[in-house]
Coordinates of C-alpha atoms in Angstrom, one line a residue:
M30 CA 0.0 0.0 0.0
R31 CA 1.4 3.4 -1.0
V32 CA -1.2 5.3 1.1
A33 CA 0.3 5.1 4.6
D34 CA -3.0 6.1 6.3
L35 CA -5.1 3.4 4.5
K36 CA -2.4 0.8 5.1
K37 CA -2.4 1.6 8.9
R38 CA -6.2 1.4 9.1
L39 CA -6.3 -1.9 7.2
Q40 CA -3.7 -3.3 9.6
E41 CA -5.9 -2.2 12.5
A42 CA -8.9 -3.9 10.9
E43 CA -7.2 -7.2 10.6
G44 CA -8.7 -8.6 13.8
Q45 CA -12.2 -7.6 12.7
V46 CA -11.7 -9.2 9.3
V47 CA -10.4 -12.5 10.8
A48 CA -13.3 -12.6 13.3
A49 CA -15.8 -11.9 10.5
G50 CA -14.4 -14.7 8.4
K51 CA -14.8 -17.2 11.3
T52 CA -18.4 -16.1 11.8
Y53 CA -19.1 -16.5 8.1
V54 CA -17.7 -20.0 8.0
E55 CA -19.8 -21.1 11.0
A56 CA -22.9 -19.7 9.4
A57 CA -22.2 -21.2 6.0
E58 CA -21.6 -24.6 7.6
S59 CA -24.9 -24.5 9.4
A60 CA -26.8 -22.9 6.4
T61 CA -27.6 -19.8 8.5
L62 CA -26.0 -17.1 6.4
H63 CA -29.4 -15.4 6.3
D64 CA -29.2 -14.8 10.0
L65 CA -26.0 -12.7 9.8
D66 CA -26.4 -9.0 10.6
V67 CA -25.0 -6.8 7.9
E68 CA -23.9 -4.3 10.5
D69 CA -21.6 -6.9 12.1
F70 CA -19.6 -7.0 8.9
E71 CA -18.8 -3.3 8.7
L72 CA -15.3 -2.2 9.7
T73 CA -14.7 0.4 12.3
R74 CA -11.7 2.1 10.7
V75 CA -12.1 1.2 7.0
G76 CA -15.1 2.3 4.8
T77 CA -17.1 0.0 2.6
S78 CA -15.9 1.8 -0.6
E79 CA -12.3 1.4 0.6
M80 CA -12.7 -2.3 1.1
V81 CA -14.4 -2.6 -2.3
T82 CA -11.4 -0.8 -3.8
V83 CA -9.0 -3.1 -2.0
Y84 CA -10.6 -6.0 -3.7
S85 CA -10.9 -4.5 -7.2
G86 CA -7.6 -2.7 -7.1
R87 CA -5.3 -4.9 -5.0
M88 CA -6.7 -8.4 -5.7
A89 CA -8.7 -8.5 -8.9
G90 CA -6.5 -6.2 -10.9
K91 CA -4.3 -8.0 -13.4
R92 CA -1.1 -6.6 -12.0
S93 CA -2.2 -6.3 -8.4
P94 CA -0.2 -8.0 -5.6
G95 CA -3.1 -10.2 -4.7
R96 CA -3.8 -11.4 -8.2
V97 CA -2.1 -14.7 -7.5
V98 CA -4.9 -15.6 -5.0
Y99 CA -7.6 -14.4 -7.4
D100 CA -6.1 -16.6 -10.2
A101 CA -5.8 -19.6 -7.9
L102 CA -9.5 -19.3 -7.0
I103 CA -10.5 -19.0 -10.7
L104 CA -8.5 -22.1 -11.5
A105 CA -10.0 -24.1 -8.7
A106 CA -13.2 -24.6 -10.6
K107 CA -13.5 -28.2 -11.9
D108 CA -12.8 -28.3 -15.7
G109 CA -13.1 -24.5 -15.7
C110 CA -16.9 -24.8 -15.4
C111 CA -19.0 -22.5 -13.4
P112 CA -20.2 -24.4 -10.2
L113 CA -23.3 -22.3 -10.0
C114 CA -24.8 -23.3 -13.3
G115 CA -22.6 -26.3 -14.2
Q116 CA -22.5 -25.2 -17.8
R117 CA -20.7 -21.9 -18.7
T118 CA -17.0 -21.2 -18.5
V119 CA -15.7 -19.4 -15.3
S120 CA -14.6 -15.9 -16.1
T121 CA -14.8 -14.0 -12.8
L122 CA -15.2 -14.4 -9.0
D123 CA -18.6 -14.0 -7.4
H124 CA -18.9 -12.7 -3.9
H125 CA -21.4 -15.1 -2.3
L126 CA -22.3 -12.4 0.2
P127 CA -22.0 -9.1 -1.7
K128 CA -18.9 -7.0 -0.8
S129 CA -21.0 -3.8 -0.9
L130 CA -23.0 -5.1 2.1
Y131 CA -20.4 -7.3 3.8
P132 CA -17.1 -5.3 3.4
A133 CA -15.3 -7.4 6.0
L134 CA -15.7 -10.4 3.6
A135 CA -14.6 -8.5 0.5
V136 CA -11.3 -10.4 0.2
N137 CA -12.1 -13.5 2.1
P138 CA -11.4 -16.5 -0.3
L139 CA -14.2 -18.6 1.1
N140 CA -16.6 -15.8 0.1
L141 CA -15.2 -15.7 -3.4
V142 CA -16.6 -18.4 -5.8
P143 CA -15.4 -18.9 -9.4
A144 CA -18.4 -18.2 -11.6
C145 CA -19.4 -17.3 -15.2
S146 CA -20.4 -13.7 -15.7
D147 CA -24.0 -14.5 -16.3
C148 CA -24.5 -16.2 -12.9
N149 CA -22.5 -13.4 -11.2
K150 CA -25.0 -10.9 -12.6
L151 CA -28.1 -12.9 -11.9
K152 CA -27.3 -13.3 -8.3
L153 CA -27.2 -9.6 -7.7
D154 CA -26.2 -7.9 -4.4
V155 CA -29.1 -9.2 -2.4
V156 CA -29.1 -10.2 1.3
P157 CA -30.9 -13.6 1.8
S158 CA -33.9 -13.0 4.0
S159 CA -34.6 -16.6 4.9
A160 CA -32.9 -20.0 4.9
E161 CA -34.6 -21.1 1.6
D162 CA -33.7 -17.8 -0.1
Q163 CA -30.0 -18.6 0.1
T164 CA -28.4 -19.7 -3.2
L165 CA -26.3 -22.8 -3.0
H166 CA -22.7 -22.3 -1.8
P167 CA -20.3 -24.6 -3.8
Y168 CA -17.8 -24.7 -0.9
F169 CA -20.3 -25.7 1.8
D170 CA -23.4 -27.2 0.2
D171 CA -23.2 -30.8 -1.1
V172 CA -26.2 -31.6 -3.3
E173 CA -24.6 -34.2 -5.5
G174 CA -25.4 -37.2 -3.3
Q175 CA -28.8 -37.7 -5.0
A176 CA -30.5 -36.7 -8.3
W177 CA -32.7 -33.7 -8.2
L178 CA -32.5 -32.3 -11.8
R179 CA -35.1 -33.8 -14.1
A180 CA -36.4 -33.2 -17.6
R181 CA -39.5 -34.0 -19.6
V182 CA -39.9 -34.3 -23.3
V183 CA -42.2 -31.9 -25.1
A184 CA -43.8 -33.6 -28.1
T185 CA -43.4 -30.7 -30.5
S186 CA -41.8 -30.2 -33.9
P187 CA -38.9 -30.2 -33.3
A188 CA -38.9 -32.0 -30.0
A189 CA -37.9 -30.0 -26.9
L190 CA -37.1 -30.5 -23.2
Q191 CA -38.3 -28.8 -20.1
F192 CA -36.0 -29.0 -17.0
F193 CA -37.3 -28.8 -13.5
V194 CA -36.3 -29.7 -9.9
D195 CA -37.6 -32.8 -8.3
T196 CA -35.9 -33.5 -5.0
A197 CA -36.0 -36.8 -3.2
S198 CA -38.4 -37.1 -0.2
D199 CA -35.5 -37.7 2.2
M200 CA -33.6 -34.5 1.3
D201 CA -33.7 -31.9 4.0
E202 CA -36.7 -29.7 3.3
I203 CA -34.8 -26.4 3.7
L204 CA -32.1 -27.6 1.4
A205 CA -34.7 -28.7 -1.2
R206 CA -36.2 -25.3 -1.2
R207 CA -32.7 -23.7 -1.6
V208 CA -32.1 -26.0 -4.6
R209 CA -35.4 -24.8 -6.2
A210 CA -34.6 -21.1 -5.4
H211 CA -31.1 -21.5 -6.8
F212 CA -32.5 -23.1 -10.0
K213 CA -35.1 -20.3 -10.4
K214 CA -32.8 -17.3 -9.6
L215 CA -30.1 -18.4 -12.0
K216 CA -32.7 -19.2 -14.7
L217 CA -31.3 -22.7 -15.2
S218 CA -34.4 -24.0 -16.9
F219 CA -33.9 -21.6 -19.8
L220 CA -30.2 -22.3 -20.0
Y221 CA -30.5 -26.0 -20.0
G222 CA -33.4 -26.0 -22.4
S223 CA -31.3 -24.0 -24.9
Q224 CA -28.3 -26.3 -24.5
A225 CA -30.6 -29.4 -25.0
A226 CA -32.0 -27.9 -28.2
Q227 CA -28.5 -27.9 -29.7
E228 CA -27.8 -31.4 -28.5
L229 CA -31.1 -32.7 -30.0
S230 CA -30.0 -31.2 -33.3
N231 CA -26.6 -32.8 -33.0
I232 CA -27.8 -36.3 -32.3
R233 CA -30.7 -36.4 -34.8
F234 CA -28.9 -38.1 -37.7
R235 CA -27.3 -40.6 -35.3
L236 CA -30.7 -41.6 -34.0
L237 CA -32.1 -41.9 -37.5
D238 CA -29.3 -44.4 -38.4
I239 CA -29.9 -46.5 -35.2
H240 CA -33.7 -46.5 -35.8
A241 CA -33.3 -47.5 -39.5
S242 CA -30.8 -50.3 -38.8
G243 CA -33.1 -51.7 -36.1
G244 CA -36.0 -52.4 -38.4
A245 CA -39.1 -53.3 -36.5
L246 CA -37.1 -52.9 -33.3
G247 CA -35.8 -49.5 -34.2
G248 CA -37.5 -47.7 -31.4
Q249 CA -36.2 -50.2 -28.9
Q250 CA -32.7 -49.8 -30.3
V251 CA -32.9 -46.0 -29.9
Q252 CA -34.2 -46.4 -26.4
Q253 CA -31.3 -48.6 -25.4
H254 CA -28.8 -46.2 -27.0
L255 CA -30.3 -43.2 -25.1
A256 CA -30.4 -45.1 -21.8
A257 CA -26.7 -46.0 -22.2
E258 CA -25.9 -42.3 -22.9
A259 CA -27.8 -41.3 -19.7
K260 CA -26.0 -43.9 -17.6
S261 CA -22.6 -42.7 -18.9
R262 CA -23.3 -39.1 -18.2
C263 CA -24.8 -39.9 -14.7
K264 CA -21.4 -41.5 -13.8
A265 CA -19.8 -38.1 -14.5
N266 CA -22.4 -35.9 -12.9
V267 CA -25.7 -37.1 -11.6
N268 CA -27.3 -33.6 -11.9
S269 CA -26.0 -32.4 -15.2
W270 CA -28.5 -31.3 -17.8
Q271 CA -27.1 -34.0 -20.1
T272 CA -27.9 -36.7 -17.6
A273 CA -31.5 -35.4 -17.1
M274 CA -31.9 -34.9 -20.8
Y275 CA -30.9 -38.4 -21.9
A276 CA -32.8 -40.1 -19.1
A277 CA -36.0 -38.2 -20.2
L278 CA -35.4 -39.1 -23.9
A279 CA -34.9 -42.8 -23.1
S280 CA -38.2 -42.9 -21.1
S281 CA -40.2 -41.2 -23.9
S282 CA -41.8 -43.8 -26.2
W283 CA -42.9 -41.0 -28.5
F284 CA -39.3 -39.7 -28.9
C285 CA -37.8 -43.2 -29.4
D286 CA -40.4 -44.2 -32.0
G287 CA -39.5 -41.3 -34.2
G288 CA -40.2 -38.1 -32.3
F289 CA -36.5 -37.2 -32.7
D290 CA -37.3 -36.7 -36.4
A291 CA -40.5 -34.7 -35.9

């Protein structure tokens, strides 16, 4: 820091920042981030705008001294894929709790999630008002133990898919509501439907070949092929839109019997 006064005040705020980080982790682990009081995350000696500038100028800036931490967090995303939507490429860091409202968490790595720009914008700087209003936190929420993303085939010309959340009865009710809120807030139904439309176009001629070569059993052959595709994708990610898509296609008699060529 070249500005001696700001440097001094930041050093004096270290204790508050560390304490705020511990409180944040405890709340994230117990899914009670909505209970945090915004005022408890304001710093006595450093203003909110100053902390925002510390992040943008001293951490996110391409030549800033904290950029090595920023880049490490970006690269932590599996396969470079946004963990919030599971589809688009990571291009930025999202403050799970907005830095403009929780300045003590502005540079806390556990509050910084690699994300695509679209998800980052859709989340907005909003304080969760209830437990079910909290979007999923990739570092603290494990929702991959059971399937919750589903799809249904729409018998139109061309065929289409609608994606929706269908949680298991044994999933914690609050977590199930959070999954649905996350899905809605990030507009994942539209995103996955768009991606599925492209995939349907890409596989059409392959399905035509399988159907034709199967003769009277063409529909059955198509169904077996799609079921195998669903199983393969499920092994990689039980809740990917591809898994949900192929499972839905395999279970649709209309689609397997020629709906793919409608």
